[in-house]
């Protein structure tokens, strides 16, 4: 039975699924089908295995038990589970941030050969936000002090994180009043694990409030540090052309693919791939050169800063191997399916894991640390070149598409002439109705890329500017929305504004940690208007989310005052109290709510309605639309 047309809207995806079927290699969709029916208790969030008196479950039909062995009811169990998802997501982003801070600290001490401070201007600017003066110091001295101050943000010696001061004053006050101002980054995650231990916090509301604080420690802490330090070390992104989809692989070159999240590894791999000595070596082995491509968020990091081509998003990571054209896939951490090495074993692709905290069956482990990363990068690239001789037939099913990436807030504000005012003016005049951040993953429960692409299309048609990150950003690039010509898909107002700036109607804002760029832009708009983020005509969406990181992102976006529509339902439906609080009650608490709508056509209607409503409340339009 072939169902490949139902799994993805992408041509490369459809053709490669077909190829994997004929090669008899299992895909994520096969494994998803094999899991059906998935556990209904877990789906509703009603199962608990936090302690050894359990596992327990609550009967959603009210006939069986209504509480676990300890007495926890549906509300407590659902809230605790959700809180733990946030904690895991916040931990993942923040630990990624910590790894960058460690590199910054080692650069300061000259212990990380190959790494350097690239954006001194940004270094000094961020340092000033931490109260560190740059005058009379070398960049390395500033970097050392900044790394130290950021490490303090991770601990417990502060009452508030340093970068929360970027949020509008009103928002900061609200967080203080609600007692959800994030203190230490690790502290909030640690406290989430403590509170959700058996016999600690059994108030479902207080659990959820702490979940918001934990998420804020990610958004205005760990992820924000990750993005800022990445910009300092590797450069603040500027708009630059790139290519996307499986067609970026080259039949006559050594193809090296990086997958994962942290640019600490991928930047060094890029440097090795671009060394003329390595190109020469590849040519000696009969290849025309070395072609480095990205997958997922580490791919986005390289795309944003260097225009490195993007082979695909989350659900393309297995399929791409079936091209038979990849000599080596180098992974670090997060979103790397352990299935990948099984797929790779059917072709000639060498799989390399690089992080001391992320092992995978069937991968060769070459551990990268800041002090040896440059050497390790050369070692693996040489091995990739050697592997070119083992290549069999290749199948690269499509031609690549053009896209533009690199829209940091600095680049956007720069394009606007140095201030966000022109964007505000376009919003006030109604040419742009508002803006939506579309973020997150792919999930085999939703047709691959259908959610991202459909929602984006509907929003830009209706003059809503879209900024996107992560796998969503890759989806819309593959759909052709990230070129200047894509304004032909936009409504008249958005078309005019983007046309005059020469930018696409859908702006690539980066990887998932770069969602903080959306927070920073939203805060700048609110500050320019002298209001709070929750008053702006903005919305967020995660149409195909799957990961715990996405739960943390959704929670910090809502806690920052932005209405957010999720595609897949999170595992909370077992508690109507939790559902009501997240979809309604939070409006009175943080000025924004969640909605869940798997159909992107309907999600677009929700977002348009919200944005028009916000405009009316701000007094931008005389009449309700
Ligand atoms: O951090 S969007 S599938 S790759 S979690 Fe993962 Fe989701 Fe992709 Fe990036 Ni983000
Ligand atoms: Fe069961 Fe309570 Fe233990 Fe959870 S914490 S497994 S509900 S006894």
XYZ file of C-alpha atoms and ligand atoms in Angstrom:
643
model
C 0.000 0.000 0.000
C 1.405 3.384 -0.904
C 0.141 6.447 0.865
C 3.054 8.757 0.220
C 0.902 11.543 -1.202
C -0.924 11.761 2.094
C 2.159 12.161 4.228
C 3.662 15.352 2.836
C 2.831 18.234 0.545
C 6.434 18.420 -0.663
C 7.535 16.964 -3.986
C 10.960 15.900 -2.677
C 9.315 14.286 0.331
C 6.787 12.377 -1.756
C 9.412 11.065 -4.149
C 11.809 10.053 -1.388
C 9.063 8.275 0.576
C 8.369 6.307 -2.599
C 12.072 5.538 -2.897
C 12.200 4.321 0.708
C 9.178 2.123 0.096
C 10.834 0.494 -2.861
C 14.087 0.189 -0.898
C 11.992 -1.317 1.929
C 13.300 1.095 4.523
C 11.002 2.052 7.381
C 10.015 5.695 7.869
C 8.657 7.750 10.734
C 5.181 7.358 9.184
C 5.479 3.552 9.263
C 6.460 3.656 12.918
C 3.657 6.106 13.646
C 1.169 3.727 12.014
C 2.590 0.811 14.012
C 1.893 2.750 17.229
C -1.837 3.039 16.498
C -3.947 3.234 18.523
C -1.791 5.436 20.755
C -2.602 5.361 24.475
C -5.755 7.364 25.205
C -4.852 8.035 28.839
C -1.489 9.474 27.833
C -3.071 11.453 25.017
C -5.352 13.153 27.546
C -2.507 13.657 30.023
C -4.265 11.388 32.523
C -1.511 8.875 33.173
C 1.135 9.378 35.832
C 4.335 7.457 36.445
C 6.057 9.981 38.628
C 6.427 7.597 41.574
C 6.659 3.897 42.353
C 3.250 3.680 43.999
C 2.053 4.070 40.427
C 1.844 4.027 37.474
C -1.634 5.463 37.787
C -4.334 6.696 35.489
C -7.607 8.521 35.798
C -10.620 7.274 33.895
C -11.833 10.059 31.597
C -15.346 8.583 31.499
C -15.786 8.923 35.241
C -16.434 5.217 35.788
C -13.009 3.986 36.869
C -10.661 5.564 39.397
C -10.639 9.359 39.567
C -7.373 9.625 41.462
C -3.948 8.047 41.585
C -2.649 6.005 44.524
C -1.459 9.236 46.215
C -4.812 10.913 45.635
C -3.772 13.163 42.756
C -6.800 13.929 40.588
C -7.044 14.660 36.868
C -6.239 18.370 37.299
C -3.093 17.701 39.308
C -1.869 14.917 37.046
C -2.434 16.924 33.851
C -0.842 20.082 35.270
C 2.153 18.171 36.615
C 2.721 16.439 33.275
C 2.499 19.707 31.368
C 4.858 21.396 33.807
C 7.399 18.622 33.242
C 7.135 19.062 29.469
C 7.919 22.743 29.893
C 10.818 21.937 32.204
C 12.335 19.541 29.662
C 11.947 22.021 26.842
C 13.353 24.914 28.837
C 16.246 22.698 29.948
C 17.062 21.749 26.350
C 17.168 25.332 25.079
C 18.960 26.645 28.126
C 21.591 23.926 28.198
C 22.267 24.756 24.546
C 22.697 28.376 25.680
C 25.082 27.288 28.416
C 27.264 25.464 25.902
C 27.652 28.705 23.970
C 28.502 30.644 27.123
C 31.219 28.074 27.830
C 32.681 28.656 24.387
C 32.551 32.417 24.994
C 34.402 31.913 28.286
C 37.048 29.782 26.598
C 37.437 32.262 23.744
C 38.085 34.886 26.417
C 40.897 32.731 27.762
C 42.203 31.877 24.333
C 41.457 28.195 24.895
C 39.121 27.582 21.958
C 41.186 27.540 18.754
C 39.091 28.347 15.712
C 36.436 30.257 17.649
C 36.559 34.029 17.887
C 34.503 37.095 18.652
C 32.939 38.103 15.365
C 30.490 40.845 16.352
C 32.293 43.127 18.814
C 29.598 45.753 18.531
C 26.997 43.273 19.738
C 29.349 41.968 22.410
C 29.644 45.459 23.861
C 25.930 46.138 23.559
C 24.920 42.937 25.369
C 27.692 43.445 27.934
C 26.252 46.902 28.695
C 22.884 45.280 29.400
C 24.675 43.191 32.013
C 26.224 46.335 33.480
C 29.663 45.620 32.028
C 31.488 48.617 30.565
C 33.637 47.897 27.539
C 35.896 50.950 27.555
C 39.559 50.302 27.933
C 39.080 46.534 27.744
C 39.952 44.084 25.007
C 37.034 42.196 23.442
C 38.356 39.080 25.179
C 38.187 40.772 28.575
C 34.625 41.902 27.910
C 33.742 38.403 26.696
C 35.160 36.883 29.858
C 33.159 39.205 32.092
C 30.011 38.711 30.039
C 30.355 34.922 30.110
C 30.709 35.104 33.874
C 27.652 37.345 34.254
C 25.617 35.025 32.028
C 26.679 32.032 34.086
C 25.226 33.859 37.092
C 21.927 34.029 35.195
C 21.896 30.238 35.207
C 22.303 30.011 38.961
C 20.428 31.332 41.968
C 22.332 34.419 43.008
C 19.934 36.835 41.374
C 16.336 37.863 41.889
C 15.715 38.464 38.197
C 17.415 37.491 34.953
C 19.409 40.264 33.298
C 17.676 40.331 29.918
C 14.091 40.614 31.217
C 14.749 44.356 31.155
C 14.236 44.091 27.396
C 10.533 43.427 28.018
C 8.216 46.437 28.274
C 8.087 47.923 31.775
C 4.399 46.973 32.117
C 5.178 43.341 31.301
C 7.978 43.215 33.860
C 5.664 44.627 36.490
C 3.009 42.062 35.633
C 5.505 39.207 35.987
C 6.568 40.590 39.385
C 2.976 40.950 40.500
C 2.136 37.394 39.457
C 5.347 36.143 41.020
C 6.435 34.570 37.758
C 9.466 36.763 37.108
C 12.182 34.247 36.175
C 15.038 34.197 38.700
C 17.782 31.728 37.768
C 17.517 29.749 34.537
C 18.452 26.424 36.100
C 16.571 27.344 39.241
C 13.196 27.460 37.489
C 13.699 24.101 35.785
C 14.972 22.577 38.984
C 12.026 23.994 40.902
C 9.636 22.596 38.273
C 11.054 19.134 38.868
C 10.799 19.662 42.635
C 7.227 20.942 42.544
C 6.119 18.007 40.384
C 7.687 15.393 42.674
C 5.050 13.387 44.539
C 3.716 15.320 47.496
C 4.919 18.828 46.670
C 2.827 21.257 44.619
C -0.686 19.891 44.274
C -2.345 23.120 43.203
C -2.976 22.835 39.497
C -3.061 26.625 39.132
C 0.175 27.198 41.028
C 1.831 24.418 39.038
C 0.816 26.049 35.771
C 1.968 29.486 36.935
C 5.347 28.060 37.759
C 5.333 26.429 34.328
C 5.025 29.926 32.850
C 7.906 31.183 34.993
C 10.004 28.211 33.900
C 9.168 28.935 30.250
C 10.044 32.618 30.731
C 13.438 31.538 32.043
C 13.907 29.930 28.642
C 12.560 32.730 26.448
C 14.110 35.681 28.268
C 17.006 33.604 29.610
C 18.486 30.431 28.166
C 17.318 30.831 24.571
C 18.013 34.558 24.573
C 21.544 33.935 25.788
C 21.941 31.205 23.144
C 20.988 33.573 20.343
C 22.971 36.558 21.598
C 26.153 34.597 22.225
C 25.812 32.832 18.858
C 25.612 36.250 17.190
C 28.634 37.487 19.147
C 30.714 34.441 18.236
C 29.546 33.742 14.700
C 28.077 37.031 13.497
C 24.677 38.694 13.629
C 22.647 37.510 10.624
C 22.080 39.725 7.594
C 19.764 38.909 4.693
C 21.504 36.650 2.188
C 20.382 34.267 -0.558
C 20.382 30.515 -0.103
C 18.856 27.362 -1.583
C 16.436 24.886 -0.054
C 15.016 21.339 -0.345
C 16.577 17.936 -1.130
C 17.846 19.353 -4.414
C 20.618 21.181 -2.557
C 22.559 17.894 -2.505
C 25.024 17.625 -5.365
C 25.516 14.459 -7.399
C 29.160 15.213 -8.185
C 30.336 16.491 -4.799
C 31.017 15.118 -1.346
C 27.813 15.928 0.538
C 28.218 16.630 4.244
C 25.044 17.310 6.214
C 24.882 18.825 9.698
C 21.811 18.113 11.828
C 20.918 19.225 15.335
C 21.013 22.607 17.012
C 24.209 24.051 18.330
C 26.321 26.125 15.930
C 29.358 25.325 18.083
C 29.745 22.099 16.089
C 28.338 23.090 12.699
C 30.411 26.286 12.449
C 33.623 24.279 12.819
C 32.439 21.687 10.301
C 31.692 24.544 7.901
C 35.160 25.992 8.361
C 36.735 22.613 7.569
C 34.492 22.059 4.526
C 35.475 25.479 3.156
C 39.224 24.940 3.544
C 40.831 24.782 0.051
C 43.033 21.921 1.315
C 39.910 19.855 1.940
C 38.489 20.747 -1.476
C 41.748 19.588 -3.000
C 41.523 16.328 -1.136
C 37.936 15.853 -2.349
C 39.053 16.499 -5.916
C 41.795 13.910 -5.562
C 39.085 11.434 -4.647
C 37.137 12.212 -7.801
C 34.576 14.665 -6.415
C 34.032 18.185 -7.729
C 34.169 19.649 -4.238
C 32.542 19.533 -0.823
C 28.917 20.540 -0.453
C 27.857 21.349 3.101
C 24.105 21.383 3.733
C 22.002 21.765 6.849
C 19.006 20.087 8.397
C 16.742 21.451 11.120
C 17.969 24.155 13.447
C 21.741 23.888 13.210
C 21.082 24.155 9.482
C 19.064 27.293 10.187
C 21.974 28.700 12.206
C 24.322 28.287 9.216
C 21.691 29.446 6.742
C 21.039 32.630 8.725
C 24.686 33.625 9.069
C 26.340 32.174 5.959
C 23.636 31.241 3.449
C 24.495 27.529 3.742
C 21.794 25.583 1.846
C 19.043 23.785 3.746
C 18.250 20.180 2.854
C 15.078 19.894 4.906
C 13.179 20.034 8.171
C 12.388 17.445 10.838
C 10.390 14.937 8.770
C 12.920 15.145 5.915
C 15.840 14.003 8.079
C 15.356 10.291 7.331
C 14.188 10.758 3.756
C 17.211 12.749 2.737
C 19.498 9.813 3.507
C 17.611 7.728 0.927
C 19.076 9.938 -1.797
C 22.202 7.820 -1.387
C 24.099 11.049 -1.932
C 25.157 11.872 1.630
C 28.695 10.856 2.564
C 28.293 11.948 6.157
C 25.675 13.269 8.541
C 27.092 14.991 11.622
C 24.704 15.467 14.533
C 24.885 17.215 17.889
C 21.670 17.197 19.899
C 17.880 17.613 19.911
C 15.330 16.350 17.365
C 17.695 13.701 16.009
C 15.616 10.565 15.562
C 17.497 7.502 16.806
C 16.095 5.797 13.698
C 18.495 7.741 11.484
C 21.408 5.351 11.772
C 19.171 2.414 10.763
C 18.261 4.305 7.617
C 21.893 5.238 7.039
C 22.906 1.579 7.335
C 20.866 0.879 4.169
C 22.977 3.381 2.218
C 26.629 4.426 2.463
C 26.055 7.414 4.767
C 28.378 7.655 7.769
C 26.681 8.916 10.907
C 28.744 10.896 13.430
C 27.590 11.967 16.882
C 29.562 14.794 18.480
C 28.094 15.732 21.856
C 29.119 14.247 25.177
C 25.463 14.376 26.145
C 23.860 12.826 23.057
C 24.639 9.250 21.979
C 22.823 7.317 19.282
C 22.889 3.626 18.395
C 24.838 2.902 15.232
C 26.669 6.218 15.104
C 30.393 6.733 15.379
C 31.071 9.032 18.318
C 33.613 11.793 17.730
C 33.346 14.097 20.712
C 33.672 17.812 20.027
C 34.792 20.180 22.794
C 35.693 23.846 22.368
C 39.417 23.094 22.707
C 39.486 20.299 20.098
C 36.536 21.112 17.825
C 38.630 22.450 14.978
C 40.766 19.327 14.813
C 37.743 17.010 15.146
C 35.980 18.876 12.350
C 38.897 18.238 10.008
C 39.018 14.578 11.066
C 35.365 13.966 10.236
C 35.405 15.940 6.993
C 38.402 13.889 5.849
C 36.469 10.719 6.677
C 33.499 12.044 4.691
C 35.750 12.600 1.697
C 37.101 9.047 2.027
C 33.541 7.781 2.031
C 32.840 9.284 -1.406
C 34.395 6.160 -2.961
C 31.685 4.014 -1.327
C 28.831 5.881 -2.935
C 26.383 3.845 -5.013
C 23.613 5.192 -7.189
C 22.180 8.523 -6.185
C 18.659 9.855 -6.457
C 18.308 13.604 -6.024
C 14.677 14.022 -6.991
C 14.198 17.791 -7.381
C 15.918 21.048 -8.243
C 16.595 23.371 -5.307
C 14.548 26.523 -4.745
C 15.835 30.000 -3.938
C 15.232 31.586 -0.558
C 16.487 34.506 1.494
C 17.419 34.074 5.154
C 19.148 36.159 7.763
C 16.491 38.445 9.236
C 17.857 39.254 12.656
C 16.100 42.108 14.472
C 19.205 44.200 13.782
C 18.834 43.462 10.041
C 15.101 44.191 10.003
C 15.483 47.460 11.889
C 18.441 48.299 9.649
C 16.328 47.703 6.537
C 13.700 50.018 8.021
C 16.273 52.793 8.362
C 17.407 52.268 11.942
C 14.125 52.306 13.867
C 11.020 50.105 14.018
C 8.867 53.218 13.363
C 8.233 52.561 9.631
C 6.912 49.094 10.490
C 4.668 50.606 13.150
C 3.498 53.238 10.691
C 2.580 50.540 8.158
C 0.671 48.708 10.893
C -1.071 51.897 12.046
C -2.021 52.749 8.463
C -3.455 49.255 8.120
C -1.280 48.321 5.165
C 0.083 45.603 7.390
C -2.730 44.401 9.664
C -0.330 42.812 12.123
C 2.338 40.152 12.390
C 2.378 36.461 13.195
C 5.257 34.296 14.349
C 4.918 30.794 12.934
C 7.223 28.403 14.703
C 7.919 24.819 15.516
C 8.261 21.395 14.154
C 6.851 18.721 11.914
C 4.731 15.960 13.391
C 3.582 12.829 11.527
C 0.100 13.518 12.944
C -0.143 16.459 10.527
C 0.565 16.227 6.803
C 4.195 17.298 6.507
C 4.485 21.080 5.917
C 0.752 21.435 5.194
C 0.066 23.295 8.441
C 2.945 25.765 8.059
C 2.431 26.471 4.378
C -1.362 26.772 4.435
C -1.407 29.045 7.475
C 1.367 31.239 6.076
C -0.381 31.546 2.737
C -3.652 32.632 4.308
C -2.011 35.157 6.605
C 0.098 36.925 4.000
C -2.896 37.023 1.644
C -4.587 38.989 4.363
C -1.759 41.471 4.848
C -0.336 39.848 7.951
C 3.457 39.832 7.983
C 4.843 36.391 8.845
C 8.114 35.837 10.658
C 9.089 32.221 11.188
C 11.727 30.006 12.726
C 12.768 26.380 13.069
C 11.116 23.764 10.889
C 8.284 26.160 10.020
C 10.838 28.483 8.438
C 12.197 25.637 6.338
C 8.692 24.604 5.249
C 7.771 28.040 3.904
C 11.162 28.413 2.221
C 10.583 25.118 0.398
C 7.137 26.399 -0.599
C 8.755 29.406 -2.280
C 7.585 32.106 0.161
C 11.051 33.367 1.049
C 11.987 35.248 -2.098
C 11.191 38.871 -2.891
C 8.868 37.715 -5.709
C 6.685 35.929 -3.182
C 4.944 39.267 -2.586
C 2.715 38.120 -5.456
C 1.072 35.880 -2.806
C 0.597 38.783 -0.408
C -2.355 41.102 0.029
C -2.066 44.595 -1.489
C -0.783 46.391 1.613
C 1.837 43.846 2.582
C 2.836 43.611 -1.071
C 3.419 47.353 -1.200
C 5.460 47.514 2.001
C 7.614 44.441 1.331
C 7.935 45.397 -2.325
C 9.350 48.811 -1.487
C 11.814 47.257 0.970
C 12.689 44.439 -1.421
C 12.009 41.794 1.224
C 9.835 38.657 1.172
C 6.460 38.682 2.974
C 7.728 35.804 5.122
C 10.916 36.536 7.037
C 13.297 33.826 8.197
C 14.075 34.660 11.823
C 16.296 31.649 12.454
C 16.388 28.526 14.594
C 14.096 27.684 17.500
C 16.232 29.430 20.105
C 15.942 32.435 17.773
C 12.267 32.736 18.657
C 13.691 35.234 21.108
C 14.291 37.490 18.115
C 10.492 37.625 17.827
C 10.249 38.557 21.527
C 12.841 41.299 21.079
C 11.042 42.726 18.040
C 7.659 42.549 19.796
C 9.131 44.325 22.829
C 10.655 47.010 20.593
C 7.281 47.604 18.911
C 5.491 47.771 22.264
C 8.086 50.142 23.682
C 7.879 52.381 20.619
C 4.109 52.561 21.152
C 4.482 53.000 24.889
C 2.343 49.953 25.563
C 2.578 46.267 26.448
C 3.165 43.355 24.055
C -0.324 42.031 24.833
C -1.856 45.174 23.262
C -0.223 44.648 19.866
C -1.832 43.047 16.791
C 0.429 39.992 17.027
C -0.098 36.251 17.167
C 1.957 33.097 17.412
C 1.321 29.676 15.905
C 2.883 26.245 16.098
C 0.876 24.341 13.468
C 2.917 21.111 13.486
C 4.668 21.141 16.866
C 5.910 17.913 18.430
C 8.680 18.659 20.929
C 8.840 19.614 24.593
C 10.885 22.619 23.489
C 7.867 23.772 21.508
C 5.740 23.566 24.674
C 8.195 25.803 26.474
C 8.225 28.229 23.523
C 4.420 28.344 23.406
C 4.290 28.992 27.141
C 6.822 31.841 27.121
C 5.206 33.432 24.073
C 1.800 33.434 25.792
C 3.325 34.577 29.107
C 4.936 37.420 27.160
C 1.476 38.505 26.007
C 1.073 36.925 22.562
C -1.995 34.857 21.641
C -0.821 31.479 20.309
C -2.588 28.829 18.240
C -1.289 25.261 18.478
C -1.909 22.661 15.775
C -1.662 19.320 17.588
C -3.524 19.157 20.915
C -1.183 19.020 23.891
C -1.875 16.224 26.384
C -4.168 18.287 28.623
C -7.692 17.406 27.524
C -8.126 15.153 30.565
C -8.566 18.246 32.736
C -11.218 20.716 31.688
C -9.922 23.056 34.396
C -6.469 23.148 32.806
C -7.944 23.516 29.311
C -10.170 26.398 30.446
C -7.334 28.166 32.197
C -4.975 27.937 29.222
C -7.541 28.841 26.565
C -9.553 31.441 28.503
C -8.466 32.237 32.032
C -4.905 33.176 31.116
C -6.288 36.167 29.227
C -7.065 37.800 32.545
C -3.726 36.758 34.003
C -1.114 37.458 31.310
C -3.255 39.140 28.636
C -2.979 36.257 26.168
C -4.269 32.724 25.738
C -3.651 29.502 23.870
C -5.974 28.086 21.246
C -5.803 24.672 19.623
C -6.773 24.247 15.986
C -5.275 21.461 13.873
C -6.850 22.784 10.647
C -4.596 25.618 9.427
C -7.462 27.169 7.418
C -9.381 27.581 10.659
C -6.262 28.638 12.556
C -5.830 31.436 10.005
C -9.377 32.615 10.708
C -8.665 32.612 14.455
C -5.465 34.609 14.011
C -7.041 37.119 11.645
C -9.927 37.605 14.035
C -7.533 38.125 16.927
C -5.373 40.610 15.023
C -8.357 42.647 13.851
C -9.701 42.640 17.381
C -6.384 43.870 18.763
C -6.349 46.650 16.165
C -9.808 47.730 17.191
C -8.860 47.734 20.885
C -5.803 49.844 20.078
C -8.083 52.267 18.247
C -6.348 51.701 14.920
C -9.543 51.035 13.016
C -12.838 52.817 13.429
C -15.028 49.804 12.899
C -14.866 46.157 13.784
C -14.051 43.868 10.854
O 14.413 23.404 17.660
S 11.258 23.137 15.072
S 11.493 19.701 15.087
S 14.490 21.021 14.735
S 12.045 21.451 18.039
Fe 13.123 20.267 16.357
Fe 10.849 21.376 16.260
Fe 12.373 21.391 14.204
Fe 14.774 22.754 15.969
Ni 12.598 23.416 17.076
Fe 0.338 7.572 41.066
Fe 0.508 9.769 42.586
Fe 2.689 8.277 42.114
Fe 1.589 9.694 40.146
S 2.554 10.521 41.986
S 2.338 7.582 40.019
S -0.609 9.586 40.652
S 0.845 7.656 43.220
